[in-house]
């Protein structure tokens, strides 16, 4: 899958500004509800080896990735960026509550999780404009989000909330 992801992100970076804008406008929208321009841009980047059930998640990542400049470098896992914002108190209590609700939500075709995730990513972009999200890691997280053992949610909770507990203990 690594080669598929490299291909995907490389081709996303080479999209023309109009195609990137079409994908950016669809951030938080499921593939089934996207407009034709965004769909055509997405499929021009999607490796043929991606299974049909995964396409929604790859589309979500394409749209979220296009919120950043094409030449933006890969960065930090989203949960670590959120943890840093929580630790520095740049996220309000309500934003923290939104993260907790996100961890309780399954990836479903209704797009509820994606809408919440997109709002969170946009908030991260607003609060920390220098933050570069590791979209490859976020894609992996979305692909395994619904796993029975909730390994992704536990990883996020440990990263975000244990960092917060360490800050509270120092006080």
PDB file of C-alpha atoms in Angstrom:
ATOM      1  CA  UNK A   1       0.000   0.000   0.000  1.00  0.00           C
ATOM      2  CA  UNK A   2       2.961   2.318   0.570  1.00  0.00           C
ATOM      3  CA  UNK A   3       3.644   2.537  -3.159  1.00  0.00           C
ATOM      4  CA  UNK A   4      -0.044   3.204  -3.768  1.00  0.00           C
ATOM      5  CA  UNK A   5      -0.006   6.028  -1.227  1.00  0.00           C
ATOM      6  CA  UNK A   6       3.169   7.511  -2.686  1.00  0.00           C
ATOM      7  CA  UNK A   7       1.591   7.432  -6.147  1.00  0.00           C
ATOM      8  CA  UNK A   8      -1.614   8.966  -4.795  1.00  0.00           C
ATOM      9  CA  UNK A   9       0.011  11.840  -2.900  1.00  0.00           C
ATOM     10  CA  UNK A  10       2.439  12.517  -5.729  1.00  0.00           C
ATOM     11  CA  UNK A  11      -0.416  12.819  -8.224  1.00  0.00           C
ATOM     12  CA  UNK A  12      -2.459  14.958  -5.823  1.00  0.00           C
ATOM     13  CA  UNK A  13       0.477  17.352  -5.657  1.00  0.00           C
ATOM     14  CA  UNK A  14       0.587  17.569  -9.460  1.00  0.00           C
ATOM     15  CA  UNK A  15      -3.078  18.478  -9.913  1.00  0.00           C
ATOM     16  CA  UNK A  16      -3.784  21.842 -11.476  1.00  0.00           C
ATOM     17  CA  UNK A  17      -5.144  24.577  -9.181  1.00  0.00           C
ATOM     18  CA  UNK A  18      -8.707  24.142 -10.459  1.00  0.00           C
ATOM     19  CA  UNK A  19      -8.776  20.434  -9.639  1.00  0.00           C
ATOM     20  CA  UNK A  20      -7.257  21.069  -6.203  1.00  0.00           C
ATOM     21  CA  UNK A  21      -9.895  23.739  -5.552  1.00  0.00           C
ATOM     22  CA  UNK A  22     -12.659  21.319  -6.580  1.00  0.00           C
ATOM     23  CA  UNK A  23     -11.366  18.758  -4.086  1.00  0.00           C
ATOM     24  CA  UNK A  24     -10.873  21.396  -1.373  1.00  0.00           C
ATOM     25  CA  UNK A  25     -14.518  22.495  -1.744  1.00  0.00           C
ATOM     26  CA  UNK A  26     -15.639  18.910  -1.087  1.00  0.00           C
ATOM     27  CA  UNK A  27     -13.733  18.541   2.214  1.00  0.00           C
ATOM     28  CA  UNK A  28     -16.198  16.901   4.589  1.00  0.00           C
ATOM     29  CA  UNK A  29     -18.418  15.536   1.803  1.00  0.00           C
ATOM     30  CA  UNK A  30     -18.659  11.839   0.971  1.00  0.00           C
ATOM     31  CA  UNK A  31     -17.638  10.681  -2.489  1.00  0.00           C
ATOM     32  CA  UNK A  32     -21.250   9.824  -3.379  1.00  0.00           C
ATOM     33  CA  UNK A  33     -22.321  13.441  -2.844  1.00  0.00           C
ATOM     34  CA  UNK A  34     -19.319  15.095  -4.528  1.00  0.00           C
ATOM     35  CA  UNK A  35     -19.541  17.095  -7.722  1.00  0.00           C
ATOM     36  CA  UNK A  36     -18.226  15.834 -11.039  1.00  0.00           C
ATOM     37  CA  UNK A  37     -15.128  18.036 -11.117  1.00  0.00           C
ATOM     38  CA  UNK A  38     -13.939  16.714  -7.747  1.00  0.00           C
ATOM     39  CA  UNK A  39     -14.738  13.121  -8.693  1.00  0.00           C
ATOM     40  CA  UNK A  40     -12.780  13.325 -11.929  1.00  0.00           C
ATOM     41  CA  UNK A  41      -9.802  14.947 -10.163  1.00  0.00           C
ATOM     42  CA  UNK A  42      -9.900  12.249  -7.475  1.00  0.00           C
ATOM     43  CA  UNK A  43     -10.011   9.312  -9.857  1.00  0.00           C
ATOM     44  CA  UNK A  44      -7.137  10.775 -11.873  1.00  0.00           C
ATOM     45  CA  UNK A  45      -4.974  10.303  -8.748  1.00  0.00           C
ATOM     46  CA  UNK A  46      -6.413   7.120  -7.254  1.00  0.00           C
ATOM     47  CA  UNK A  47      -4.274   3.998  -7.764  1.00  0.00           C
ATOM     48  CA  UNK A  48      -6.152   1.146  -9.420  1.00  0.00           C
ATOM     49  CA  UNK A  49      -5.182  -1.185  -6.570  1.00  0.00           C
ATOM     50  CA  UNK A  50      -7.463   0.608  -4.071  1.00  0.00           C
ATOM     51  CA  UNK A  51     -10.466  -1.522  -3.115  1.00  0.00           C
ATOM     52  CA  UNK A  52     -13.910  -0.079  -3.762  1.00  0.00           C
ATOM     53  CA  UNK A  53     -14.841  -0.029  -0.056  1.00  0.00           C
ATOM     54  CA  UNK A  54     -11.816   2.193   0.624  1.00  0.00           C
ATOM     55  CA  UNK A  55     -12.525   4.842  -2.012  1.00  0.00           C
ATOM     56  CA  UNK A  56     -14.588   7.071   0.337  1.00  0.00           C
ATOM     57  CA  UNK A  57     -11.702   7.271   2.762  1.00  0.00           C
ATOM     58  CA  UNK A  58      -9.145   7.983   0.070  1.00  0.00           C
ATOM     59  CA  UNK A  59     -11.462  10.686  -1.297  1.00  0.00           C
ATOM     60  CA  UNK A  60     -11.766  12.231   2.161  1.00  0.00           C
ATOM     61  CA  UNK A  61      -7.983  12.374   2.455  1.00  0.00           C
ATOM     62  CA  UNK A  62      -7.619  13.877  -1.031  1.00  0.00           C
ATOM     63  CA  UNK A  63     -10.037  16.667  -0.129  1.00  0.00           C
ATOM     64  CA  UNK A  64      -8.469  17.345   3.264  1.00  0.00           C
ATOM     65  CA  UNK A  65      -4.962  17.283   1.793  1.00  0.00           C
ATOM     66  CA  UNK A  66      -5.992  19.926  -0.736  1.00  0.00           C
ATOM     67  CA  UNK A  67      -6.728  22.343   2.126  1.00  0.00           C
ATOM     68  CA  UNK A  68      -2.927  22.754   2.275  1.00  0.00           C
ATOM     69  CA  UNK A  69      -0.635  23.959  -0.504  1.00  0.00           C
ATOM     70  CA  UNK A  70       0.444  21.388  -3.067  1.00  0.00           C
ATOM     71  CA  UNK A  71       4.083  21.696  -2.037  1.00  0.00           C
ATOM     72  CA  UNK A  72       3.411  21.327   1.713  1.00  0.00           C
ATOM     73  CA  UNK A  73       5.594  18.650   3.234  1.00  0.00           C
ATOM     74  CA  UNK A  74       4.306  15.680   5.174  1.00  0.00           C
ATOM     75  CA  UNK A  75       4.054  16.359   8.835  1.00  0.00           C
ATOM     76  CA  UNK A  76       2.838  15.153  12.183  1.00  0.00           C
ATOM     77  CA  UNK A  77       0.003  12.711  12.883  1.00  0.00           C
ATOM     78  CA  UNK A  78      -3.245  14.614  13.460  1.00  0.00           C
ATOM     79  CA  UNK A  79      -3.728  13.253  16.970  1.00  0.00           C
ATOM     80  CA  UNK A  80      -0.322  14.624  18.010  1.00  0.00           C
ATOM     81  CA  UNK A  81      -1.139  18.059  16.605  1.00  0.00           C
ATOM     82  CA  UNK A  82      -4.429  18.019  18.524  1.00  0.00           C
ATOM     83  CA  UNK A  83      -2.569  16.938  21.676  1.00  0.00           C
ATOM     84  CA  UNK A  84      -0.176  19.889  21.278  1.00  0.00           C
ATOM     85  CA  UNK A  85      -3.110  22.273  20.861  1.00  0.00           C
ATOM     86  CA  UNK A  86      -4.833  20.822  23.923  1.00  0.00           C
ATOM     87  CA  UNK A  87      -1.609  21.081  25.925  1.00  0.00           C
ATOM     88  CA  UNK A  88      -1.065  24.699  24.907  1.00  0.00           C
ATOM     89  CA  UNK A  89      -4.735  25.414  25.644  1.00  0.00           C
ATOM     90  CA  UNK A  90      -5.349  26.632  22.093  1.00  0.00           C
ATOM     91  CA  UNK A  91      -8.354  24.313  21.884  1.00  0.00           C
ATOM     92  CA  UNK A  92     -11.370  25.160  23.986  1.00  0.00           C
ATOM     93  CA  UNK A  93     -13.196  22.697  26.174  1.00  0.00           C
ATOM     94  CA  UNK A  94     -15.864  22.378  23.503  1.00  0.00           C
ATOM     95  CA  UNK A  95     -13.231  21.446  20.917  1.00  0.00           C
ATOM     96  CA  UNK A  96     -11.908  18.828  23.310  1.00  0.00           C
ATOM     97  CA  UNK A  97     -15.467  17.526  23.692  1.00  0.00           C
ATOM     98  CA  UNK A  98     -15.767  17.346  19.898  1.00  0.00           C
ATOM     99  CA  UNK A  99     -12.670  15.139  19.801  1.00  0.00           C
ATOM    100  CA  UNK A 100     -14.218  12.859  22.430  1.00  0.00           C
ATOM    101  CA  UNK A 101     -17.407  12.590  20.349  1.00  0.00           C
ATOM    102  CA  UNK A 102     -15.374  11.871  17.237  1.00  0.00           C
ATOM    103  CA  UNK A 103     -13.772   8.906  18.998  1.00  0.00           C
ATOM    104  CA  UNK A 104     -17.263   7.497  19.669  1.00  0.00           C
ATOM    105  CA  UNK A 105     -18.350   7.754  16.039  1.00  0.00           C
ATOM    106  CA  UNK A 106     -18.035   5.004  13.405  1.00  0.00           C
ATOM    107  CA  UNK A 107     -17.203   5.624   9.771  1.00  0.00           C
ATOM    108  CA  UNK A 108     -20.578   5.227   8.069  1.00  0.00           C
ATOM    109  CA  UNK A 109     -21.865   6.008   4.569  1.00  0.00           C
ATOM    110  CA  UNK A 110     -23.883   8.886   6.031  1.00  0.00           C
ATOM    111  CA  UNK A 111     -20.712  10.989   6.274  1.00  0.00           C
ATOM    112  CA  UNK A 112     -21.247  12.047   9.888  1.00  0.00           C
ATOM    113  CA  UNK A 113     -17.709  11.133  10.998  1.00  0.00           C
ATOM    114  CA  UNK A 114     -16.199  12.732   7.908  1.00  0.00           C
ATOM    115  CA  UNK A 115     -18.046  16.006   8.494  1.00  0.00           C
ATOM    116  CA  UNK A 116     -16.824  16.128  12.097  1.00  0.00           C
ATOM    117  CA  UNK A 117     -13.271  15.186  11.073  1.00  0.00           C
ATOM    118  CA  UNK A 118     -13.202  17.858   8.360  1.00  0.00           C
ATOM    119  CA  UNK A 119     -14.293  20.522  10.871  1.00  0.00           C
ATOM    120  CA  UNK A 120     -11.560  19.366  13.230  1.00  0.00           C
ATOM    121  CA  UNK A 121      -8.908  19.482  10.485  1.00  0.00           C
ATOM    122  CA  UNK A 122     -10.047  22.967   9.488  1.00  0.00           C
ATOM    123  CA  UNK A 123      -9.861  24.042  13.134  1.00  0.00           C
ATOM    124  CA  UNK A 124      -6.322  22.665  13.367  1.00  0.00           C
ATOM    125  CA  UNK A 125      -5.403  24.569  10.207  1.00  0.00           C
ATOM    126  CA  UNK A 126      -6.869  27.772  11.658  1.00  0.00           C
ATOM    127  CA  UNK A 127      -5.253  27.410  15.093  1.00  0.00           C
ATOM    128  CA  UNK A 128      -1.862  26.283  13.873  1.00  0.00           C
ATOM    129  CA  UNK A 129      -1.226  27.461  10.324  1.00  0.00           C
ATOM    130  CA  UNK A 130       2.272  25.984  10.368  1.00  0.00           C
ATOM    131  CA  UNK A 131       0.989  22.519  11.297  1.00  0.00           C
ATOM    132  CA  UNK A 132       1.487  19.964   8.576  1.00  0.00           C
ATOM    133  CA  UNK A 133      -0.654  16.867   8.976  1.00  0.00           C
ATOM    134  CA  UNK A 134       0.689  13.458   8.048  1.00  0.00           C
ATOM    135  CA  UNK A 135      -2.131  12.589   5.663  1.00  0.00           C
ATOM    136  CA  UNK A 136      -0.674   9.184   4.939  1.00  0.00           C
ATOM    137  CA  UNK A 137      -1.004   8.277   8.631  1.00  0.00           C
ATOM    138  CA  UNK A 138      -4.499   9.793   8.712  1.00  0.00           C
ATOM    139  CA  UNK A 139      -5.468   7.609   5.745  1.00  0.00           C
ATOM    140  CA  UNK A 140      -4.266   4.527   7.625  1.00  0.00           C
ATOM    141  CA  UNK A 141      -6.299   5.622  10.639  1.00  0.00           C
ATOM    142  CA  UNK A 142      -9.454   6.053   8.550  1.00  0.00           C
ATOM    143  CA  UNK A 143      -8.990   2.675   6.891  1.00  0.00           C
ATOM    144  CA  UNK A 144      -8.932   0.974  10.311  1.00  0.00           C
ATOM    145  CA  UNK A 145     -11.320   3.330  12.134  1.00  0.00           C
ATOM    146  CA  UNK A 146     -14.095   0.740  12.417  1.00  0.00           C
ATOM    147  CA  UNK A 147     -11.877  -2.084  13.680  1.00  0.00           C
ATOM    148  CA  UNK A 148     -13.488  -4.065  16.487  1.00  0.00           C
ATOM    149  CA  UNK A 149     -10.602  -3.453  18.890  1.00  0.00           C
ATOM    150  CA  UNK A 150     -10.806   0.334  18.302  1.00  0.00           C
ATOM    151  CA  UNK A 151      -7.014   0.505  18.044  1.00  0.00           C
ATOM    152  CA  UNK A 152      -7.134   3.829  16.193  1.00  0.00           C
ATOM    153  CA  UNK A 153      -9.428   5.484  18.718  1.00  0.00           C
ATOM    154  CA  UNK A 154      -7.317   4.171  21.593  1.00  0.00           C
ATOM    155  CA  UNK A 155      -4.151   5.476  19.916  1.00  0.00           C
ATOM    156  CA  UNK A 156      -5.741   8.903  19.461  1.00  0.00           C
ATOM    157  CA  UNK A 157      -7.110   9.012  23.016  1.00  0.00           C
ATOM    158  CA  UNK A 158      -3.755   8.024  24.480  1.00  0.00           C
ATOM    159  CA  UNK A 159      -1.916  10.643  22.435  1.00  0.00           C
ATOM    160  CA  UNK A 160      -4.382  13.467  23.059  1.00  0.00           C
ATOM    161  CA  UNK A 161      -5.590  12.927  26.570  1.00  0.00           C
ATOM    162  CA  UNK A 162      -2.542  11.454  28.276  1.00  0.00           C
ATOM    163  CA  UNK A 163      -0.603  14.522  27.124  1.00  0.00           C
ATOM    164  CA  UNK A 164      -3.310  16.643  28.740  1.00  0.00           C
ATOM    165  CA  UNK A 165      -3.070  14.675  31.997  1.00  0.00           C
ATOM    166  CA  UNK A 166       0.690  15.221  32.058  1.00  0.00           C
ATOM    167  CA  UNK A 167       0.110  18.969  31.761  1.00  0.00           C
ATOM    168  CA  UNK A 168      -2.481  18.901  34.574  1.00  0.00           C
ATOM    169  CA  UNK A 169      -0.096  16.928  36.801  1.00  0.00           C
ATOM    170  CA  UNK A 170       2.627  19.569  36.297  1.00  0.00           C
ATOM    171  CA  UNK A 171       0.249  22.273  37.508  1.00  0.00           C
TER     172      UNK A 171
END
